Amino acid sequence: MAELSTIARPYAKAAFDFAIEKNAVESWAQMLSFAAQVSENETMKPLLSGALASNQLADLFIKVCGEQINEQGQNLIKVMAENGRLEVLPAVYELFHEFSNEWAKEVEANVVSATELSAEQQQQISASLEKRLTRKVKLNCSVDASLVAGVIITAGDLVIDGSVSGKLNRLSDKLQS
């Protein structure tokens, strides 16, 4: 995965810088999301690995995307096709999304809890994270009954494991050492 992000980074950065310049971050995010989905399509995948000449592949890809991609998006597709990089479009989209969140001073936090969190609990977690991270937080909540109780929160590099199973595992590790 590190190799894909290394390859995708210059394309994502160029697209993001252009989107900022043209005040079109949301439309670029939508275009890249759609193009990433097209590149992951089972019919399209075999064609991305060199089955067609780069100009034919770019034309086909642009036709499949249709009006979902504007002229500048089409130019990105052409450049990526010339360089044989269309298969990294999902990574380009992910990096673009990260750049966008950083630019908007937003962070996505994944919250896994043992039981469904109430709106009030979600608000408390969100407010605490916003204070700690000094940016706006968007929560993605899910339930995992194997946690027994508590929550595990991940936001970028930050991991907060307040679950009972996590505490039991740490206690077990201390007792064994």
CSV table of N, CA and C in Angstrom, one decimal:
chain,number,residue,atom,x,y,z
A,1,MET,N,0.8,-1.2,0.0
A,1,MET,CA,0.0,0.0,0.0
A,1,MET,C,0.9,1.3,0.0
A,2,ALA,N,2.0,1.2,0.7
A,2,ALA,CA,2.9,2.4,0.7
A,2,ALA,C,3.3,2.8,-0.7
A,3,GLU,N,3.6,1.8,-1.6
A,3,GLU,CA,4.0,2.0,-2.9
A,3,GLU,C,2.9,2.7,-3.7
A,4,LEU,N,1.6,2.3,-3.5
A,4,LEU,CA,0.5,2.9,-4.2
A,4,LEU,C,0.4,4.4,-3.8
A,5,SER,N,0.5,4.6,-2.5
A,5,SER,CA,0.3,6.0,-2.1
A,5,SER,C,1.5,6.9,-2.6
A,6,THR,N,2.7,6.3,-2.7
A,6,THR,CA,3.8,7.1,-3.2
A,6,THR,C,3.6,7.4,-4.7
A,7,ILE,N,3.0,6.5,-5.4
A,7,ILE,CA,2.7,6.7,-6.8
A,7,ILE,C,1.5,7.7,-7.0
A,8,ALA,N,0.5,7.6,-6.1
A,8,ALA,CA,-0.7,8.4,-6.2
A,8,ALA,C,-0.5,9.8,-5.7
A,9,ARG,N,0.4,10.0,-4.8
A,9,ARG,CA,0.6,11.3,-4.1
A,9,ARG,C,0.7,12.5,-5.1
A,10,PRO,N,1.6,12.5,-6.1
A,10,PRO,CA,1.7,13.6,-6.9
A,10,PRO,C,0.5,13.9,-7.7
A,11,TYR,N,-0.3,12.9,-8.1
A,11,TYR,CA,-1.5,13.1,-8.9
A,11,TYR,C,-2.6,13.7,-7.9
A,12,ALA,N,-2.7,13.2,-6.7
A,12,ALA,CA,-3.6,13.7,-5.8
A,12,ALA,C,-3.3,15.2,-5.4
A,13,LYS,N,-2.0,15.4,-5.2
A,13,LYS,CA,-1.6,16.8,-4.8
A,13,LYS,C,-1.9,17.8,-5.9
A,14,ALA,N,-1.6,17.4,-7.1
A,14,ALA,CA,-1.8,18.3,-8.3
A,14,ALA,C,-3.3,18.5,-8.4
A,15,ALA,N,-4.1,17.5,-8.3
A,15,ALA,CA,-5.6,17.6,-8.4
A,15,ALA,C,-6.1,18.5,-7.3
A,16,PHE,N,-5.6,18.3,-6.1
A,16,PHE,CA,-6.1,19.1,-5.0
A,16,PHE,C,-5.7,20.6,-5.1
A,17,ASP,N,-4.4,20.8,-5.5
A,17,ASP,CA,-4.0,22.2,-5.7
A,17,ASP,C,-4.8,22.9,-6.7
A,18,PHE,N,-5.1,22.2,-7.8
A,18,PHE,CA,-5.9,22.8,-8.9
A,18,PHE,C,-7.3,23.0,-8.4
A,19,ALA,N,-7.9,22.1,-7.6
A,19,ALA,CA,-9.2,22.2,-7.1
A,19,ALA,C,-9.3,23.4,-6.1
A,20,ILE,N,-8.3,23.6,-5.3
A,20,ILE,CA,-8.3,24.8,-4.4
A,20,ILE,C,-8.2,26.1,-5.2
A,21,GLU,N,-7.4,26.1,-6.2
A,21,GLU,CA,-7.2,27.3,-7.1
A,21,GLU,C,-8.5,27.7,-7.8
A,22,LYS,N,-9.3,26.7,-8.2
A,22,LYS,CA,-10.5,26.9,-8.9
A,22,LYS,C,-11.8,26.9,-8.0
A,23,ASN,N,-11.5,26.8,-6.7
A,23,ASN,CA,-12.6,26.7,-5.7
A,23,ASN,C,-13.6,25.6,-6.0
A,24,ALA,N,-13.1,24.4,-6.3
A,24,ALA,CA,-13.9,23.3,-6.8
A,24,ALA,C,-13.5,22.0,-6.1
A,25,VAL,N,-13.2,22.1,-4.8
A,25,VAL,CA,-12.8,20.9,-4.0
A,25,VAL,C,-13.9,19.8,-4.0
A,26,GLU,N,-15.1,20.2,-3.8
A,26,GLU,CA,-16.2,19.2,-3.7
A,26,GLU,C,-16.4,18.5,-5.1
A,27,SER,N,-16.4,19.3,-6.1
A,27,SER,CA,-16.7,18.7,-7.5
A,27,SER,C,-15.5,17.7,-7.8
A,28,TRP,N,-14.3,18.1,-7.5
A,28,TRP,CA,-13.1,17.2,-7.7
A,28,TRP,C,-13.2,16.0,-6.9
A,29,ALA,N,-13.7,16.1,-5.7
A,29,ALA,CA,-13.8,14.9,-4.8
A,29,ALA,C,-14.8,14.0,-5.5
A,30,GLN,N,-15.9,14.5,-6.0
A,30,GLN,CA,-16.9,13.7,-6.6
A,30,GLN,C,-16.4,13.0,-7.9
A,31,MET,N,-15.6,13.8,-8.7
A,31,MET,CA,-15.1,13.2,-9.9
A,31,MET,C,-14.1,12.1,-9.6
A,32,LEU,N,-13.2,12.3,-8.7
A,32,LEU,CA,-12.2,11.3,-8.3
A,32,LEU,C,-12.8,10.1,-7.7
A,33,SER,N,-13.9,10.3,-6.9
A,33,SER,CA,-14.6,9.2,-6.4
A,33,SER,C,-15.2,8.3,-7.5
A,34,PHE,N,-15.8,9.0,-8.4
A,34,PHE,CA,-16.5,8.2,-9.5
A,34,PHE,C,-15.4,7.5,-10.4
A,35,ALA,N,-14.3,8.2,-10.7
A,35,ALA,CA,-13.2,7.6,-11.5
A,35,ALA,C,-12.6,6.4,-10.8
A,36,ALA,N,-12.5,6.5,-9.5
A,36,ALA,CA,-11.9,5.4,-8.7
A,36,ALA,C,-12.8,4.2,-8.8
A,37,GLN,N,-14.1,4.5,-8.7
A,37,GLN,CA,-15.1,3.4,-8.8
A,37,GLN,C,-15.0,2.7,-10.2
A,38,VAL,N,-14.9,3.5,-11.2
A,38,VAL,CA,-14.7,3.0,-12.6
A,38,VAL,C,-13.5,2.1,-12.7
A,39,SER,N,-12.4,2.6,-12.1
A,39,SER,CA,-11.1,1.8,-12.2
A,39,SER,C,-11.2,0.5,-11.4
A,40,GLU,N,-12.1,0.4,-10.5
A,40,GLU,CA,-12.2,-0.8,-9.7
A,40,GLU,C,-13.3,-1.8,-10.3
A,41,ASN,N,-13.9,-1.3,-11.3
A,41,ASN,CA,-14.9,-2.2,-12.0
A,41,ASN,C,-14.3,-3.4,-12.6
A,42,GLU,N,-14.9,-4.6,-12.4
A,42,GLU,CA,-14.4,-5.8,-12.9
A,42,GLU,C,-14.1,-5.9,-14.4
A,43,THR,N,-15.0,-5.2,-15.1
A,43,THR,CA,-14.8,-5.2,-16.6
A,43,THR,C,-13.6,-4.3,-17.0
A,44,MET,N,-13.4,-3.2,-16.2
A,44,MET,CA,-12.4,-2.2,-16.5
A,44,MET,C,-11.0,-2.6,-16.1
A,45,LYS,N,-10.9,-3.3,-14.9
A,45,LYS,CA,-9.6,-3.7,-14.3
A,45,LYS,C,-8.6,-4.3,-15.3
A,46,PRO,N,-9.1,-5.4,-16.1
A,46,PRO,CA,-8.1,-6.0,-17.0
A,46,PRO,C,-7.5,-5.0,-18.0
A,47,LEU,N,-8.3,-4.1,-18.4
A,47,LEU,CA,-7.9,-3.1,-19.5
A,47,LEU,C,-6.8,-2.1,-18.9
A,48,LEU,N,-6.8,-1.9,-17.6
A,48,LEU,CA,-5.9,-1.0,-17.0
A,48,LEU,C,-4.4,-1.5,-17.0
A,49,SER,N,-4.3,-2.8,-17.2
A,49,SER,CA,-2.9,-3.4,-17.0
A,49,SER,C,-2.2,-3.5,-18.4
A,50,GLY,N,-2.5,-2.6,-19.3
A,50,GLY,CA,-1.7,-2.5,-20.5
A,50,GLY,C,-2.3,-3.3,-21.7
A,51,ALA,N,-3.6,-3.6,-21.6
A,51,ALA,CA,-4.2,-4.3,-22.7
A,51,ALA,C,-4.5,-3.4,-23.9
A,52,LEU,N,-4.6,-2.1,-23.7
A,52,LEU,CA,-4.8,-1.1,-24.7
A,52,LEU,C,-3.7,-0.1,-24.7
A,53,ALA,N,-3.5,0.6,-25.8
A,53,ALA,CA,-2.6,1.7,-25.9
A,53,ALA,C,-3.1,2.8,-25.0
A,54,SER,N,-2.2,3.6,-24.4
A,54,SER,CA,-2.6,4.6,-23.5
A,54,SER,C,-3.7,5.6,-24.0
A,55,ASN,N,-3.6,6.1,-25.2
A,55,ASN,CA,-4.6,7.0,-25.7
A,55,ASN,C,-5.9,6.3,-25.9
A,56,GLN,N,-5.9,5.0,-26.3
A,56,GLN,CA,-7.2,4.3,-26.4
A,56,GLN,C,-7.8,4.1,-25.1
A,57,LEU,N,-7.0,3.7,-24.1
A,57,LEU,CA,-7.4,3.5,-22.7
A,57,LEU,C,-8.0,4.8,-22.1
A,58,ALA,N,-7.3,5.9,-22.3
A,58,ALA,CA,-7.8,7.2,-21.8
A,58,ALA,C,-9.2,7.5,-22.5
A,59,ASP,N,-9.3,7.3,-23.8
A,59,ASP,CA,-10.6,7.6,-24.5
A,59,ASP,C,-11.7,6.7,-24.0
A,60,LEU,N,-11.4,5.4,-23.8
A,60,LEU,CA,-12.4,4.5,-23.3
A,60,LEU,C,-12.8,4.9,-21.9
A,61,PHE,N,-11.9,5.2,-21.0
A,61,PHE,CA,-12.1,5.5,-19.6
A,61,PHE,C,-13.0,6.8,-19.6
A,62,ILE,N,-12.6,7.8,-20.4
A,62,ILE,CA,-13.4,9.0,-20.4
A,62,ILE,C,-14.8,8.8,-20.9
A,63,LYS,N,-15.0,7.9,-21.9
A,63,LYS,CA,-16.3,7.6,-22.4
A,63,LYS,C,-17.2,6.9,-21.3
A,64,VAL,N,-16.5,6.0,-20.6
A,64,VAL,CA,-17.3,5.3,-19.5
A,64,VAL,C,-17.7,6.3,-18.4
A,65,CYS,N,-16.8,7.2,-18.1
A,65,CYS,CA,-17.1,8.2,-17.1
A,65,CYS,C,-18.2,9.2,-17.5
A,66,GLY,N,-18.2,9.5,-18.8
A,66,GLY,CA,-19.2,10.4,-19.4
A,66,GLY,C,-19.1,11.8,-18.8
A,67,GLU,N,-20.3,12.3,-18.5
A,67,GLU,CA,-20.4,13.7,-17.9
A,67,GLU,C,-20.0,13.8,-16.5
A,68,GLN,N,-19.6,12.7,-15.9
A,68,GLN,CA,-19.2,12.7,-14.4
A,68,GLN,C,-17.9,13.4,-14.3
A,69,ILE,N,-17.1,13.5,-15.4
A,69,ILE,CA,-15.8,14.1,-15.3
A,69,ILE,C,-15.7,15.3,-16.3
A,70,ASN,N,-15.3,16.4,-15.8
A,70,ASN,CA,-15.2,17.6,-16.6
A,70,ASN,C,-13.8,17.6,-17.4
A,71,GLU,N,-13.6,18.7,-18.2
A,71,GLU,CA,-12.4,18.7,-19.1
A,71,GLU,C,-11.1,18.6,-18.3
A,72,GLN,N,-11.0,19.2,-17.1
A,72,GLN,CA,-9.8,19.1,-16.4
A,72,GLN,C,-9.6,17.7,-15.8
A,73,GLY,N,-10.7,17.1,-15.4
A,73,GLY,CA,-10.6,15.7,-14.9
A,73,GLY,C,-10.2,14.8,-16.0
A,74,GLN,N,-10.7,15.1,-17.2
A,74,GLN,CA,-10.3,14.3,-18.4
A,74,GLN,C,-8.8,14.4,-18.7
A,75,ASN,N,-8.3,15.6,-18.5
A,75,ASN,CA,-6.9,15.8,-18.7
A,75,ASN,C,-6.1,15.0,-17.7
A,76,LEU,N,-6.5,14.9,-16.4
A,76,LEU,CA,-5.9,14.1,-15.4
A,76,LEU,C,-5.9,12.6,-15.8
A,77,ILE,N,-7.0,12.1,-16.3
A,77,ILE,CA,-7.2,10.8,-16.8
A,77,ILE,C,-6.2,10.5,-17.9
A,78,LYS,N,-6.1,11.4,-18.8
A,78,LYS,CA,-5.1,11.2,-20.0
A,78,LYS,C,-3.7,11.1,-19.5
A,79,VAL,N,-3.3,12.0,-18.6
A,79,VAL,CA,-1.9,12.0,-18.1
A,79,VAL,C,-1.7,10.7,-17.3
A,80,MET,N,-2.6,10.3,-16.5
A,80,MET,CA,-2.4,9.0,-15.8
A,80,MET,C,-2.4,7.8,-16.7
A,81,ALA,N,-3.2,7.8,-17.7
A,81,ALA,CA,-3.2,6.7,-18.7
A,81,ALA,C,-1.8,6.7,-19.4
A,82,GLU,N,-1.3,7.9,-19.8
A,82,GLU,CA,0.0,7.9,-20.5
A,82,GLU,C,1.1,7.3,-19.6
A,83,ASN,N,1.0,7.5,-18.3
A,83,ASN,CA,2.0,7.0,-17.4
A,83,ASN,C,1.6,5.6,-16.9
A,84,GLY,N,0.6,5.0,-17.4
A,84,GLY,CA,0.2,3.7,-16.9
A,84,GLY,C,-0.2,3.6,-15.4
A,85,ARG,N,-0.9,4.7,-15.0
A,85,ARG,CA,-1.2,4.8,-13.5
A,85,ARG,C,-2.7,4.8,-13.2
A,86,LEU,N,-3.6,4.5,-14.1
A,86,LEU,CA,-5.0,4.6,-13.8
A,86,LEU,C,-5.4,3.6,-12.7
A,87,GLU,N,-4.7,2.5,-12.5
A,87,GLU,CA,-5.0,1.6,-11.4
A,87,GLU,C,-4.9,2.2,-10.1
A,88,VAL,N,-4.1,3.3,-9.9
A,88,VAL,CA,-4.0,3.9,-8.6
A,88,VAL,C,-5.0,5.0,-8.3
A,89,LEU,N,-6.0,5.1,-9.2
A,89,LEU,CA,-7.1,6.1,-8.9
A,89,LEU,C,-7.7,6.0,-7.6
A,90,PRO,N,-8.0,4.8,-7.0
A,90,PRO,CA,-8.6,4.8,-5.7
A,90,PRO,C,-7.7,5.4,-4.6
A,91,ALA,N,-6.4,5.2,-4.8
A,91,ALA,CA,-5.4,5.8,-3.8
A,91,ALA,C,-5.3,7.3,-4.0
A,92,VAL,N,-5.4,7.8,-5.3
A,92,VAL,CA,-5.5,9.2,-5.6
A,92,VAL,C,-6.7,9.8,-4.9
A,93,TYR,N,-7.8,9.2,-5.0
A,93,TYR,CA,-9.0,9.7,-4.3
A,93,TYR,C,-8.9,9.7,-2.8
A,94,GLU,N,-8.3,8.7,-2.2
A,94,GLU,CA,-8.1,8.6,-0.7
A,94,GLU,C,-7.2,9.8,-0.3
A,95,LEU,N,-6.1,10.0,-1.0
A,95,LEU,CA,-5.1,11.0,-0.6
A,95,LEU,C,-5.8,12.4,-0.8
A,96,PHE,N,-6.5,12.6,-1.9
A,96,PHE,CA,-7.3,13.8,-2.2
A,96,PHE,C,-8.2,14.1,-1.0
A,97,HIS,N,-8.9,13.1,-0.5
A,97,HIS,CA,-9.8,13.2,0.6
A,97,HIS,C,-9.1,13.6,1.9
A,98,GLU,N,-7.9,13.0,2.1
A,98,GLU,CA,-7.1,13.4,3.2
A,98,GLU,C,-6.6,14.9,3.1
A,99,PHE,N,-6.2,15.3,1.9
A,99,PHE,CA,-5.8,16.7,1.7
A,99,PHE,C,-6.9,17.6,2.0
A,100,SER,N,-8.1,17.2,1.5
A,100,SER,CA,-9.3,18.0,1.7
A,100,SER,C,-9.6,18.2,3.2
A,101,ASN,N,-9.6,17.1,3.9
A,101,ASN,CA,-9.9,17.1,5.4
A,101,ASN,C,-8.9,18.0,6.1
A,102,GLU,N,-7.6,17.9,5.7
A,102,GLU,CA,-6.6,18.7,6.4
A,102,GLU,C,-6.8,20.2,6.1
A,103,TRP,N,-7.1,20.5,4.8
A,103,TRP,CA,-7.4,21.8,4.4
A,103,TRP,C,-8.6,22.4,5.1
A,104,ALA,N,-9.6,21.6,5.3
A,104,ALA,CA,-10.8,22.1,5.9
A,104,ALA,C,-10.7,22.0,7.5
A,105,LYS,N,-9.6,21.6,7.9
A,105,LYS,CA,-9.4,21.4,9.4
A,105,LYS,C,-10.4,20.4,10.0
A,106,GLU,N,-10.6,19.3,9.3
A,106,GLU,CA,-11.5,18.3,9.7
A,106,GLU,C,-10.7,17.0,9.8
A,107,VAL,N,-11.2,16.2,10.7
A,107,VAL,CA,-10.6,14.8,10.9
A,107,VAL,C,-11.8,13.9,11.1
A,108,GLU,N,-11.7,12.7,10.5
A,108,GLU,CA,-12.7,11.6,10.7
A,108,GLU,C,-12.2,10.7,11.8
A,109,ALA,N,-13.1,10.5,12.7
A,109,ALA,CA,-12.8,9.6,13.8
A,109,ALA,C,-13.7,8.4,13.8
A,110,ASN,N,-13.1,7.2,13.9
A,110,ASN,CA,-13.8,6.0,13.9
A,110,ASN,C,-14.1,5.6,15.4
A,111,VAL,N,-15.3,5.4,15.7
A,111,VAL,CA,-15.6,5.1,17.1
A,111,VAL,C,-16.3,3.7,17.1
A,112,VAL,N,-15.7,2.7,17.7
A,112,VAL,CA,-16.2,1.4,17.8
A,112,VAL,C,-16.6,1.2,19.3
A,113,SER,N,-17.9,0.9,19.5
A,113,SER,CA,-18.4,0.7,20.8
A,113,SER,C,-19.0,-0.6,21.0
A,114,ALA,N,-19.2,-1.1,22.2
A,114,ALA,CA,-19.8,-2.4,22.5
A,114,ALA,C,-21.3,-2.3,22.3
A,115,THR,N,-21.9,-1.2,22.5
A,115,THR,CA,-23.3,-1.0,22.3
A,115,THR,C,-23.5,0.3,21.5
A,116,GLU,N,-24.7,0.4,20.9
A,116,GLU,CA,-25.1,1.6,20.2
A,116,GLU,C,-24.9,2.9,21.0
A,117,LEU,N,-24.3,3.9,20.5
A,117,LEU,CA,-24.1,5.2,21.3
A,117,LEU,C,-25.3,6.1,21.0
A,118,SER,N,-25.7,6.7,22.1
A,118,SER,CA,-26.8,7.7,22.0
A,118,SER,C,-26.3,9.0,21.3
A,119,ALA,N,-27.2,9.8,20.9
A,119,ALA,CA,-26.8,11.1,20.2
A,119,ALA,C,-26.0,11.9,21.2
A,120,GLU,N,-26.4,11.9,22.5
A,120,GLU,CA,-25.7,12.7,23.5
A,120,GLU,C,-24.3,12.2,23.7
A,121,GLN,N,-24.1,10.8,23.7
A,121,GLN,CA,-22.7,10.3,23.9
A,121,GLN,C,-21.9,10.6,22.7
A,122,GLN,N,-22.5,10.5,21.5
A,122,GLN,CA,-21.7,10.9,20.3
A,122,GLN,C,-21.3,12.4,20.3
A,123,GLN,N,-22.2,13.2,20.8
A,123,GLN,CA,-21.9,14.7,20.9
A,123,GLN,C,-20.7,14.9,21.9
A,124,GLN,N,-20.8,14.2,23.0
A,124,GLN,CA,-19.7,14.3,24.0
A,124,GLN,C,-18.4,13.9,23.5
A,125,ILE,N,-18.3,12.8,22.8
A,125,ILE,CA,-17.1,12.3,22.2
A,125,ILE,C,-16.6,13.3,21.2
A,126,SER,N,-17.5,13.7,20.3
A,126,SER,CA,-17.1,14.7,19.3
A,126,SER,C,-16.5,16.0,19.9
A,127,ALA,N,-17.2,16.5,20.9
A,127,ALA,CA,-16.7,17.7,21.6
A,127,ALA,C,-15.4,17.5,22.2
A,128,SER,N,-15.2,16.4,22.9
A,128,SER,CA,-13.9,16.1,23.5
A,128,SER,C,-12.8,16.0,22.5
A,129,LEU,N,-13.1,15.3,21.4
A,129,LEU,CA,-12.0,15.1,20.3
A,129,LEU,C,-11.7,16.5,19.6
A,130,GLU,N,-12.8,17.3,19.4
A,130,GLU,CA,-12.5,18.6,18.8
A,130,GLU,C,-11.6,19.4,19.7
A,131,LYS,N,-11.8,19.4,21.0
A,131,LYS,CA,-11.0,20.2,21.9
A,131,LYS,C,-9.6,19.6,21.9
A,132,ARG,N,-9.4,18.3,21.9
A,132,ARG,CA,-8.1,17.7,21.9
A,132,ARG,C,-7.3,17.9,20.6
A,133,LEU,N,-8.0,17.7,19.5
A,133,LEU,CA,-7.4,17.8,18.2
A,133,LEU,C,-7.4,19.2,17.5
A,134,THR,N,-8.1,20.1,18.1
A,134,THR,CA,-8.3,21.5,17.6
A,134,THR,C,-8.7,21.5,16.2
A,135,ARG,N,-9.6,20.7,15.8
A,135,ARG,CA,-10.2,20.7,14.5
A,135,ARG,C,-11.6,20.1,14.6
A,136,LYS,N,-12.4,20.3,13.5
A,136,LYS,CA,-13.7,19.7,13.5
A,136,LYS,C,-13.6,18.2,13.3
A,137,VAL,N,-14.5,17.5,14.0
A,137,VAL,CA,-14.5,16.0,14.0
A,137,VAL,C,-15.8,15.5,13.4
A,138,LYS,N,-15.6,14.5,12.5
A,138,LYS,CA,-16.7,13.8,11.9
A,138,LYS,C,-16.6,12.4,12.5
A,139,LEU,N,-17.7,11.9,13.2
A,139,LEU,CA,-17.6,10.6,13.7
A,139,LEU,C,-18.2,9.5,12.8
A,140,ASN,N,-17.5,8.4,12.7
A,140,ASN,CA,-18.0,7.2,12.0
A,140,ASN,C,-18.2,6.2,13.1
A,141,CYS,N,-19.4,5.9,13.5
A,141,CYS,CA,-19.7,5.0,14.7
A,141,CYS,C,-20.1,3.6,14.2
A,142,SER,N,-19.6,2.6,14.9
A,142,SER,CA,-20.0,1.2,14.6
A,142,SER,C,-20.0,0.5,15.9
A,143,VAL,N,-20.6,-0.7,15.9
A,143,VAL,CA,-20.8,-1.5,17.1
A,143,VAL,C,-20.0,-2.8,17.0
A,144,ASP,N,-19.3,-3.2,18.0
A,144,ASP,CA,-18.6,-4.5,18.1
A,144,ASP,C,-18.8,-5.1,19.5
A,145,ALA,N,-19.7,-6.0,19.6
A,145,ALA,CA,-20.1,-6.6,20.9
A,145,ALA,C,-18.9,-7.3,21.6
A,146,SER,N,-17.9,-7.7,20.8
A,146,SER,CA,-16.7,-8.4,21.4
A,146,SER,C,-15.9,-7.4,22.3
A,147,LEU,N,-16.2,-6.1,22.3
A,147,LEU,CA,-15.5,-5.2,23.2
A,147,LEU,C,-15.9,-5.3,24.6
A,148,VAL,N,-17.0,-6.0,24.9
A,148,VAL,CA,-17.6,-6.2,26.2
A,148,VAL,C,-18.3,-4.9,26.7
A,149,ALA,N,-17.5,-3.8,26.8
A,149,ALA,CA,-18.0,-2.5,27.2
A,149,ALA,C,-16.9,-1.5,26.8
A,150,GLY,N,-17.3,-0.2,26.7
A,150,GLY,CA,-16.4,0.9,26.4
A,150,GLY,C,-16.3,1.1,24.9
A,151,VAL,N,-15.3,1.9,24.5
A,151,VAL,CA,-15.1,2.3,23.1
A,151,VAL,C,-13.7,2.3,22.7
A,152,ILE,N,-13.4,2.2,21.4
A,152,ILE,CA,-12.1,2.4,20.8
A,152,ILE,C,-12.3,3.5,19.8
A,153,ILE,N,-11.5,4.5,19.9
A,153,ILE,CA,-11.5,5.7,19.1
A,153,ILE,C,-10.2,5.8,18.3
A,154,THR,N,-10.3,5.9,17.0
A,154,THR,CA,-9.1,6.2,16.2
A,154,THR,C,-9.4,7.4,15.3
A,155,ALA,N,-8.4,8.3,15.3
A,155,ALA,CA,-8.5,9.5,14.5
A,155,ALA,C,-7.1,9.8,14.0
A,156,GLY,N,-6.8,9.4,12.8
A,156,GLY,CA,-5.5,9.6,12.3
A,156,GLY,C,-4.5,8.7,13.0
A,157,ASP,N,-3.5,9.2,13.6
A,157,ASP,CA,-2.5,8.4,14.4
A,157,ASP,C,-3.0,8.2,15.8
A,158,LEU,N,-4.0,8.9,16.3
A,158,LEU,CA,-4.4,8.8,17.7
A,158,LEU,C,-5.3,7.6,17.8
A,159,VAL,N,-5.0,6.8,18.8
A,159,VAL,CA,-5.9,5.6,19.2
A,159,VAL,C,-6.1,5.7,20.7
A,160,ILE,N,-7.4,5.7,21.0
A,160,ILE,CA,-7.8,5.7,22.4
A,160,ILE,C,-8.6,4.4,22.6
A,161,ASP,N,-8.0,3.5,23.4
A,161,ASP,CA,-8.7,2.2,23.6
A,161,ASP,C,-9.3,2.2,25.1
A,162,GLY,N,-10.5,2.5,25.2
A,162,GLY,CA,-11.2,2.5,26.5
A,162,GLY,C,-12.1,1.3,26.6
A,163,SER,N,-11.9,0.3,25.9
A,163,SER,CA,-12.7,-0.9,25.9
A,163,SER,C,-12.3,-1.8,27.1
A,164,VAL,N,-13.2,-2.6,27.6
A,164,VAL,CA,-12.9,-3.5,28.6
A,164,VAL,C,-12.0,-4.6,28.1
A,165,SER,N,-12.2,-5.1,26.9
A,165,SER,CA,-11.4,-6.1,26.3
A,165,SER,C,-10.0,-5.6,26.2
A,166,GLY,N,-9.8,-4.3,25.8
A,166,GLY,CA,-8.4,-3.8,25.7
A,166,GLY,C,-7.8,-3.7,27.0
A,167,LYS,N,-8.5,-3.3,28.0
A,167,LYS,CA,-8.0,-3.2,29.4
A,167,LYS,C,-7.6,-4.6,29.9
A,168,LEU,N,-8.4,-5.6,29.6
A,168,LEU,CA,-8.1,-6.9,30.0
A,168,LEU,C,-6.8,-7.4,29.3
A,169,ASN,N,-6.7,-7.1,28.0
A,169,ASN,CA,-5.5,-7.5,27.3
A,169,ASN,C,-4.2,-6.9,27.9
A,170,ARG,N,-4.3,-5.6,28.2
A,170,ARG,CA,-3.2,-4.9,28.8
A,170,ARG,C,-2.8,-5.5,30.2
A,171,LEU,N,-3.8,-5.8,31.0
A,171,LEU,CA,-3.6,-6.4,32.3
A,171,LEU,C,-2.9,-7.8,32.1
A,172,SER,N,-3.4,-8.5,31.2
A,172,SER,CA,-2.8,-9.8,30.9
A,172,SER,C,-1.4,-9.7,30.5
A,173,ASP,N,-1.1,-8.7,29.6
A,173,ASP,CA,0.3,-8.5,29.2
A,173,ASP,C,1.2,-8.2,30.4
A,174,LYS,N,0.7,-7.3,31.3
A,174,LYS,CA,1.5,-6.9,32.5
A,174,LYS,C,1.7,-8.1,33.4
A,175,LEU,N,0.7,-9.0,33.6
A,175,LEU,CA,0.9,-10.1,34.5
A,175,LEU,C,1.8,-11.1,33.9
A,176,GLN,N,1.9,-11.2,32.6
A,176,GLN,CA,2.8,-12.2,32.0
A,176,GLN,C,4.2,-11.8,31.9
A,177,SER,N,4.5,-10.5,32.1
A,177,SER,CA,5.9,-10.0,32.0
A,177,SER,C,6.6,-9.9,33.3
